[in-house]
PDB file of C-alpha atoms in Angstrom:
ATOM      1  CA  MET A   1      88.326 107.209 119.952  1.00 74.00           C
ATOM      2  CA  ALA A   2      86.873 108.676 116.759  1.00 68.00           C
ATOM      3  CA  ALA A   3      84.335 110.795 118.660  1.00 72.00           C
ATOM      4  CA  ALA A   4      86.739 111.835 121.424  1.00 77.00           C
ATOM      5  CA  PRO A   5      87.554 115.512 122.045  1.00 80.00           C
ATOM      6  CA  VAL A   6      90.489 117.055 120.229  1.00 76.00           C
ATOM      7  CA  LEU A   7      92.662 117.153 123.357  1.00 83.00           C
ATOM      8  CA  VAL A   8      92.185 113.416 123.926  1.00 87.00           C
ATOM      9  CA  LEU A   9      93.034 112.695 120.289  1.00 83.00           C
ATOM     10  CA  LEU A  10      96.184 114.799 120.611  1.00 83.00           C
ATOM     11  CA  ILE A  11      97.311 112.925 123.724  1.00 90.00           C
ATOM     12  CA  VAL A  12      96.611 109.565 122.079  1.00 90.00           C
ATOM     13  CA  SER A  13      98.535 110.665 118.968  1.00 86.00           C
ATOM     14  CA  VAL A  14     101.591 111.527 121.074  1.00 86.00           C
ATOM     15  CA  ALA A  15     101.364 108.178 122.866  1.00 91.00           C
ATOM     16  CA  VAL A  16     101.092 106.259 119.586  1.00 90.00           C
ATOM     17  CA  HIS A  17     104.030 108.227 118.184  1.00 87.00           C
ATOM     18  CA  LEU A  18     106.210 107.330 121.177  1.00 89.00           C
ATOM     19  CA  ALA A  19     105.226 103.665 120.905  1.00 92.00           C
ATOM     20  CA  MET A  20     105.948 103.552 117.164  1.00 89.00           C
ATOM     21  CA  THR A  21     109.301 105.296 117.665  1.00 88.00           C
ATOM     22  CA  GLY A  22     110.306 102.665 120.209  1.00 90.00           C
ATOM     23  CA  LEU A  23     109.216  99.839 117.911  1.00 91.00           C
ATOM     24  CA  ALA A  24     111.104 101.394 115.000  1.00 88.00           C
ATOM     25  CA  LEU A  25     114.253 101.571 117.139  1.00 89.00           C
ATOM     26  CA  LEU A  26     113.780  97.912 118.060  1.00 90.00           C
ATOM     27  CA  PHE A  27     113.178  96.709 114.486  1.00 88.00           C
ATOM     28  CA  PHE A  28     115.557  98.925 112.491  1.00 84.00           C
ATOM     29  CA  GLY A  29     118.243  99.878 115.020  1.00 84.00           C
ATOM     30  CA  ALA A  30     119.840 103.242 115.708  1.00 85.00           C
ATOM     31  CA  GLU A  31     122.066 103.236 112.616  1.00 85.00           C
ATOM     32  CA  GLY A  32     121.123 105.477 109.716  1.00 82.00           C
ATOM     33  CA  THR A  33     120.721 104.268 106.154  1.00 83.00           C
ATOM     34  CA  ARG A  34     120.670 105.576 102.607  1.00 84.00           C
ATOM     35  CA  THR A  35     119.168 104.097  99.465  1.00 84.00           C
ATOM     36  CA  PRO A  36     120.633 104.117  95.936  1.00 86.00           C
ATOM     37  CA  PRO A  37     119.618 107.181  93.876  1.00 84.00           C
ATOM     38  CA  MET A  38     117.232 106.840  90.946  1.00 81.00           C
ATOM     39  CA  SER A  39     119.898 108.346  88.716  1.00 79.00           C
ATOM     40  CA  ASP A  40     123.583 109.142  89.169  1.00 80.00           C
ATOM     41  CA  ALA A  41     123.463 111.942  86.592  1.00 82.00           C
ATOM     42  CA  ARG A  42     124.590 115.441  87.538  1.00 83.00           C
ATOM     43  CA  PHE A  43     123.910 118.725  85.785  1.00 81.00           C
ATOM     44  CA  ASP A  44     126.007 121.894  85.812  1.00 81.00           C
ATOM     45  CA  LEU A  45     124.025 125.124  86.035  1.00 77.00           C
ATOM     46  CA  ALA A  46     125.797 128.470  86.454  1.00 76.00           C
ATOM     47  CA  GLY A  47     128.667 126.849  88.307  1.00 77.00           C
ATOM     48  CA  LEU A  48     126.398 124.736  90.484  1.00 77.00           C
ATOM     49  CA  THR A  49     126.347 120.951  90.312  1.00 80.00           C
ATOM     50  CA  ILE A  50     122.774 119.681  90.691  1.00 83.00           C
ATOM     51  CA  PRO A  51     122.236 115.926  91.161  1.00 85.00           C
ATOM     52  CA  ALA A  52     119.396 114.343  89.249  1.00 85.00           C
ATOM     53  CA  GLN A  53     117.867 113.080  92.500  1.00 86.00           C
ATOM     54  CA  SER A  54     117.307 116.669  93.645  1.00 85.00           C
ATOM     55  CA  LEU A  55     115.504 117.417  90.386  1.00 86.00           C
ATOM     56  CA  TRP A  56     113.342 114.335  90.928  1.00 88.00           C
ATOM     57  CA  ILE A  57     112.403 115.664  94.362  1.00 87.00           C
ATOM     58  CA  LEU A  58     111.527 119.087  92.951  1.00 86.00           C
ATOM     59  CA  PHE A  59     109.462 117.757  90.043  1.00 90.00           C
ATOM     60  CA  VAL A  60     107.565 115.245  92.172  1.00 90.00           C
ATOM     61  CA  ALA A  61     106.896 117.911  94.824  1.00 86.00           C
ATOM     62  CA  VAL A  62     105.449 120.276  92.209  1.00 87.00           C
ATOM     63  CA  GLY A  63     103.395 117.433  90.722  1.00 90.00           C
ATOM     64  CA  ALA A  64     102.088 116.401  94.150  1.00 89.00           C
ATOM     65  CA  ILE A  65     101.122 119.972  94.982  1.00 86.00           C
ATOM     66  CA  ALA A  66      99.291 120.351  91.680  1.00 88.00           C
ATOM     67  CA  GLY A  67      97.570 117.004  92.162  1.00 90.00           C
ATOM     68  CA  MET A  68      96.458 117.840  95.703  1.00 88.00           C
ATOM     69  CA  ALA A  69      95.180 121.247  94.584  1.00 86.00           C
ATOM     70  CA  VAL A  70      93.070 119.616  91.882  1.00 90.00           C
ATOM     71  CA  PHE A  71      91.896 116.865  94.236  1.00 90.00           C
ATOM     72  CA  PHE A  72      90.755 119.203  97.004  1.00 87.00           C
ATOM     73  CA  GLY A  73      89.437 121.897  94.690  1.00 86.00           C
ATOM     74  CA  ARG A  74      87.716 119.962  91.903  1.00 89.00           C
ATOM     75  CA  THR A  75      86.767 116.454  93.056  1.00 89.00           C
ATOM     76  CA  LEU A  76      83.799 115.408  95.172  1.00 88.00           C
ATOM     77  CA  TYR A  77      85.901 113.439  97.666  1.00 88.00           C
ATOM     78  CA  GLY A  78      88.350 116.300  98.029  1.00 88.00           C
ATOM     79  CA  LYS A  79      85.584 118.767  98.788  1.00 87.00           C
ATOM     80  CA  ALA A  80      84.021 116.268 101.188  1.00 87.00           C
ATOM     81  CA  LEU A  81      87.327 115.978 103.058  1.00 87.00           C
ATOM     82  CA  ARG A  82      87.539 119.738 103.381  1.00 85.00           C
ATOM     83  CA  ALA A  83      83.954 119.876 104.609  1.00 86.00           C
ATOM     84  CA  THR A  84      84.649 117.155 107.188  1.00 86.00           C
ATOM     85  CA  ALA A  85      87.727 118.978 108.456  1.00 81.00           C
ATOM     86  CA  PHE A  86      85.670 122.159 108.817  1.00 81.00           C
ATOM     87  CA  ASN A  87      82.561 120.615 110.393  1.00 83.00           C
ATOM     88  CA  ARG A  88      82.281 116.872 111.027  1.00 81.00           C
ATOM     89  CA  THR A  89      78.644 117.064 112.095  1.00 83.00           C
ATOM     90  CA  GLY A  90      77.667 119.061 109.027  1.00 84.00           C
ATOM     91  CA  ALA A  91      79.472 116.616 106.732  1.00 83.00           C
ATOM     92  CA  ARG A  92      77.638 113.716 108.373  1.00 85.00           C
ATOM     93  CA  LEU A  93      74.285 115.485 107.924  1.00 85.00           C
ATOM     94  CA  VAL A  94      74.832 115.904 104.180  1.00 84.00           C
ATOM     95  CA  GLY A  95      75.734 112.242 103.778  1.00 84.00           C
ATOM     96  CA  PHE A  96      79.539 112.004 103.992  1.00 85.00           C
ATOM     97  CA  SER A  97      80.887 109.689 106.674  1.00 85.00           C
ATOM     98  CA  PRO A  98      83.707 111.034 108.858  1.00 83.00           C
ATOM     99  CA  ASN A  99      85.005 107.442 109.059  1.00 84.00           C
ATOM    100  CA  VAL A 100      85.447 107.382 105.281  1.00 86.00           C
ATOM    101  CA  ALA A 101      87.140 110.779 105.495  1.00 86.00           C
ATOM    102  CA  GLY A 102      89.529 109.442 108.135  1.00 84.00           C
ATOM    103  CA  ARG A 103      90.486 106.391 106.085  1.00 88.00           C
ATOM    104  CA  LEU A 104      90.981 108.506 102.977  1.00 90.00           C
ATOM    105  CA  SER A 105      93.081 111.034 104.873  1.00 88.00           C
ATOM    106  CA  PHE A 106      95.332 108.326 106.317  1.00 88.00           C
ATOM    107  CA  THR A 107      95.680 106.743 102.864  1.00 92.00           C
ATOM    108  CA  LEU A 108      96.743 110.063 101.318  1.00 91.00           C
ATOM    109  CA  ALA A 109      99.182 110.681 104.173  1.00 89.00           C
ATOM    110  CA  ALA A 110     100.660 107.179 103.788  1.00 90.00           C
ATOM    111  CA  VAL A 111     101.103 107.591 100.025  1.00 92.00           C
ATOM    112  CA  LEU A 112     102.745 111.007 100.364  1.00 89.00           C
ATOM    113  CA  GLY A 113     104.929 109.844 103.259  1.00 87.00           C
ATOM    114  CA  THR A 114     106.094 106.767 101.365  1.00 89.00           C
ATOM    115  CA  LEU A 115     106.813 108.789  98.237  1.00 90.00           C
ATOM    116  CA  SER A 116     108.737 111.370 100.272  1.00 88.00           C
ATOM    117  CA  GLY A 117     110.820 108.670 101.963  1.00 87.00           C
ATOM    118  CA  VAL A 118     111.705 107.049  98.644  1.00 88.00           C
ATOM    119  CA  LEU A 119     112.766 110.401  97.193  1.00 89.00           C
ATOM    120  CA  ILE A 120     114.838 111.734 100.088  1.00 88.00           C
ATOM    121  CA  GLY A 121     116.409 108.407 101.036  1.00 86.00           C
ATOM    122  CA  PRO A 122     119.325 108.820  98.566  1.00 88.00           C
ATOM    123  CA  VAL A 123     120.121 112.435  99.545  1.00 85.00           C
ATOM    124  CA  THR A 124     120.011 112.288 103.337  1.00 84.00           C
ATOM    125  CA  THR A 125     120.727 109.699 105.981  1.00 84.00           C
ATOM    126  CA  LEU A 126     117.472 108.456 107.468  1.00 84.00           C
ATOM    127  CA  TYR A 127     117.166 107.188 111.014  1.00 85.00           C
ATOM    128  CA  TYR A 128     114.333 105.424 112.789  1.00 84.00           C
ATOM    129  CA  ASP A 129     112.921 108.752 114.020  1.00 83.00           C
ATOM    130  CA  SER A 130     113.766 111.039 111.085  1.00 82.00           C
ATOM    131  CA  GLY A 131     110.165 111.381 109.972  1.00 81.00           C
ATOM    132  CA  PHE A 132     109.138 113.317 113.074  1.00 82.00           C
ATOM    133  CA  LEU A 133     111.662 116.116 112.552  1.00 82.00           C
ATOM    134  CA  ILE A 134     110.984 116.253 108.815  1.00 83.00           C
ATOM    135  CA  GLY A 135     107.257 116.489 109.545  1.00 82.00           C
ATOM    136  CA  LEU A 136     107.821 119.354 111.977  1.00 82.00           C
ATOM    137  CA  LYS A 137     109.801 121.272 109.365  1.00 84.00           C
ATOM    138  CA  GLY A 138     107.015 120.645 106.870  1.00 83.00           C
ATOM    139  CA  PHE A 139     104.608 122.057 109.444  1.00 83.00           C
ATOM    140  CA  VAL A 140     106.774 125.195 109.685  1.00 83.00           C
ATOM    141  CA  ALA A 141     106.582 125.554 105.898  1.00 83.00           C
ATOM    142  CA  ALA A 142     102.801 125.137 106.003  1.00 83.00           C
ATOM    143  CA  ILE A 143     102.480 127.752 108.762  1.00 82.00           C
ATOM    144  CA  ILE A 144     104.515 130.190 106.652  1.00 79.00           C
ATOM    145  CA  ALA A 145     101.969 129.582 103.874  1.00 76.00           C
ATOM    146  CA  GLY A 146      99.127 130.282 106.267  1.00 71.00           C
ATOM    147  CA  LEU A 147      97.846 126.684 105.920  1.00 72.00           C
ATOM    148  CA  ALA A 148      95.897 127.831 102.889  1.00 70.00           C
ATOM    149  CA  SER A 149      98.021 127.750  99.736  1.00 73.00           C
ATOM    150  CA  TYR A 150      99.909 124.878  98.107  1.00 75.00           C
ATOM    151  CA  PRO A 151     102.280 127.117  96.069  1.00 77.00           C
ATOM    152  CA  LEU A 152     103.057 129.162  99.179  1.00 81.00           C
ATOM    153  CA  ALA A 153     103.692 125.930 101.082  1.00 81.00           C
ATOM    154  CA  LEU A 154     106.261 124.965  98.429  1.00 81.00           C
ATOM    155  CA  ALA A 155     107.866 128.409  98.741  1.00 83.00           C
ATOM    156  CA  GLY A 156     107.869 128.024 102.525  1.00 83.00           C
ATOM    157  CA  ALA A 157     109.507 124.606 102.238  1.00 84.00           C
ATOM    158  CA  MET A 158     112.196 126.042  99.942  1.00 84.00           C
ATOM    159  CA  LEU A 159     112.764 128.865 102.450  1.00 85.00           C
ATOM    160  CA  VAL A 160     113.074 126.398 105.338  1.00 86.00           C
ATOM    161  CA  GLY A 161     115.507 124.251 103.337  1.00 83.00           C
ATOM    162  CA  LEU A 162     117.674 127.219 102.345  1.00 85.00           C
ATOM    163  CA  LEU A 163     117.718 128.586 105.876  1.00 84.00           C
ATOM    164  CA  GLU A 164     118.692 125.192 107.291  1.00 83.00           C
ATOM    165  CA  SER A 165     121.450 124.792 104.700  1.00 82.00           C
ATOM    166  CA  PHE A 166     122.965 128.200 105.414  1.00 83.00           C
ATOM    167  CA  ALA A 167     122.553 127.691 109.164  1.00 81.00           C
ATOM    168  CA  SER A 168     124.591 124.482 108.844  1.00 78.00           C
ATOM    169  CA  PHE A 169     127.573 126.640 107.865  1.00 79.00           C
ATOM    170  CA  TRP A 170     126.967 129.577 110.204  1.00 80.00           C
ATOM    171  CA  ALA A 171     125.987 127.719 113.375  1.00 75.00           C
ATOM    172  CA  SER A 172     125.505 124.021 112.760  1.00 75.00           C
ATOM    173  CA  GLU A 173     124.693 123.251 116.390  1.00 76.00           C
ATOM    174  CA  TYR A 174     121.796 125.733 116.318  1.00 76.00           C
ATOM    175  CA  LYS A 175     120.366 125.029 112.869  1.00 78.00           C
ATOM    176  CA  GLU A 176     117.234 123.308 114.192  1.00 79.00           C
ATOM    177  CA  ILE A 177     116.585 126.163 116.613  1.00 81.00           C
ATOM    178  CA  ILE A 178     117.012 128.721 113.832  1.00 80.00           C
ATOM    179  CA  VAL A 179     114.501 126.897 111.616  1.00 80.00           C
ATOM    180  CA  PHE A 180     111.839 126.610 114.306  1.00 81.00           C
ATOM    181  CA  THR A 181     112.413 130.194 115.467  1.00 82.00           C
ATOM    182  CA  MET A 182     111.013 131.251 112.091  1.00 79.00           C
ATOM    183  CA  LEU A 183     107.581 130.437 113.487  1.00 79.00           C
ATOM    184  CA  ILE A 184     107.675 133.330 115.964  1.00 82.00           C
ATOM    185  CA  PRO A 185     107.693 136.292 113.520  1.00 82.00           C
ATOM    186  CA  VAL A 186     105.309 134.472 111.164  1.00 79.00           C
ATOM    187  CA  LEU A 187     102.779 133.793 113.921  1.00 79.00           C
ATOM    188  CA  LEU A 188     103.121 137.351 115.214  1.00 83.00           C
ATOM    189  CA  TRP A 189     102.481 138.702 111.732  1.00 81.00           C
ATOM    190  CA  LEU A 190      99.457 136.453 111.227  1.00 75.00           C
ATOM    191  CA  SER A 191      98.013 137.393 114.622  1.00 77.00           C
ATOM    192  CA  LEU A 192      98.285 141.085 113.771  1.00 78.00           C
ATOM    193  CA  THR A 193      96.957 140.927 110.215  1.00 77.00           C
ATOM    194  CA  LEU A 194      94.264 138.240 110.219  1.00 68.00           C
ATOM    195  CA  PRO A 195      90.774 139.124 111.484  1.00 67.00           C
ATOM    196  CA  HIS A 196      89.791 137.681 114.836  1.00 60.00           C
ATOM    197  CA  HIS A 197      86.438 136.140 115.633  1.00 57.00           C
ATOM    198  CA  GLU A 198      84.908 135.861 119.035  1.00 55.00           C
ATOM    199  CA  GLU A 199      84.290 132.277 120.106  1.00 49.00           C
ATOM    200  CA  ASP A 200      80.658 131.325 120.415  1.00 48.00           C
ATOM    201  CA  ASP A 201      79.379 130.551 123.882  1.00 47.00           C
ATOM    202  CA  GLN A 202      78.867 126.860 124.381  1.00 44.00           C
TER     203      GLN A 202
END
């Protein structure tokens, strides 16, 4: 499947996701779970009570963003991954295997996903299919950042989180719709401001 067209890969990805969701439901059940926090400490800041676990999430997120920026901007493997994402054939011609890029990408995704699960487990109830919705919201944050800037992605994630929190009070039954509706004005703005290139004839 590695050399299959993008549409085929997308269909296979959806099929694998559905299969893994069913297996997760079978193995873990439909009940949600929470893990113990790393610290039970709480800090008062301007009348707000901030749990230490939330600070852990913020610090690790900033550290991960900085680490990924350095990895993709300064290291050979990071630049090779970017080159492979841009042009697989060109990366292969200059000596970097797309198979290696795939394994490295999945390893990075697994590490970040595991770290994220450990951090958010104490602050939210996780279900067998929670990762899909969390990933979609992360995608919204990345779209807000234009898929090009780590600091803007963090700002987009903070914006999505704040909007979801306020929407929980205003219209809790529509909070997911409100979050995903953010994509419409962002995509309209990007389509109007970014330069367009004509597709080459095949």
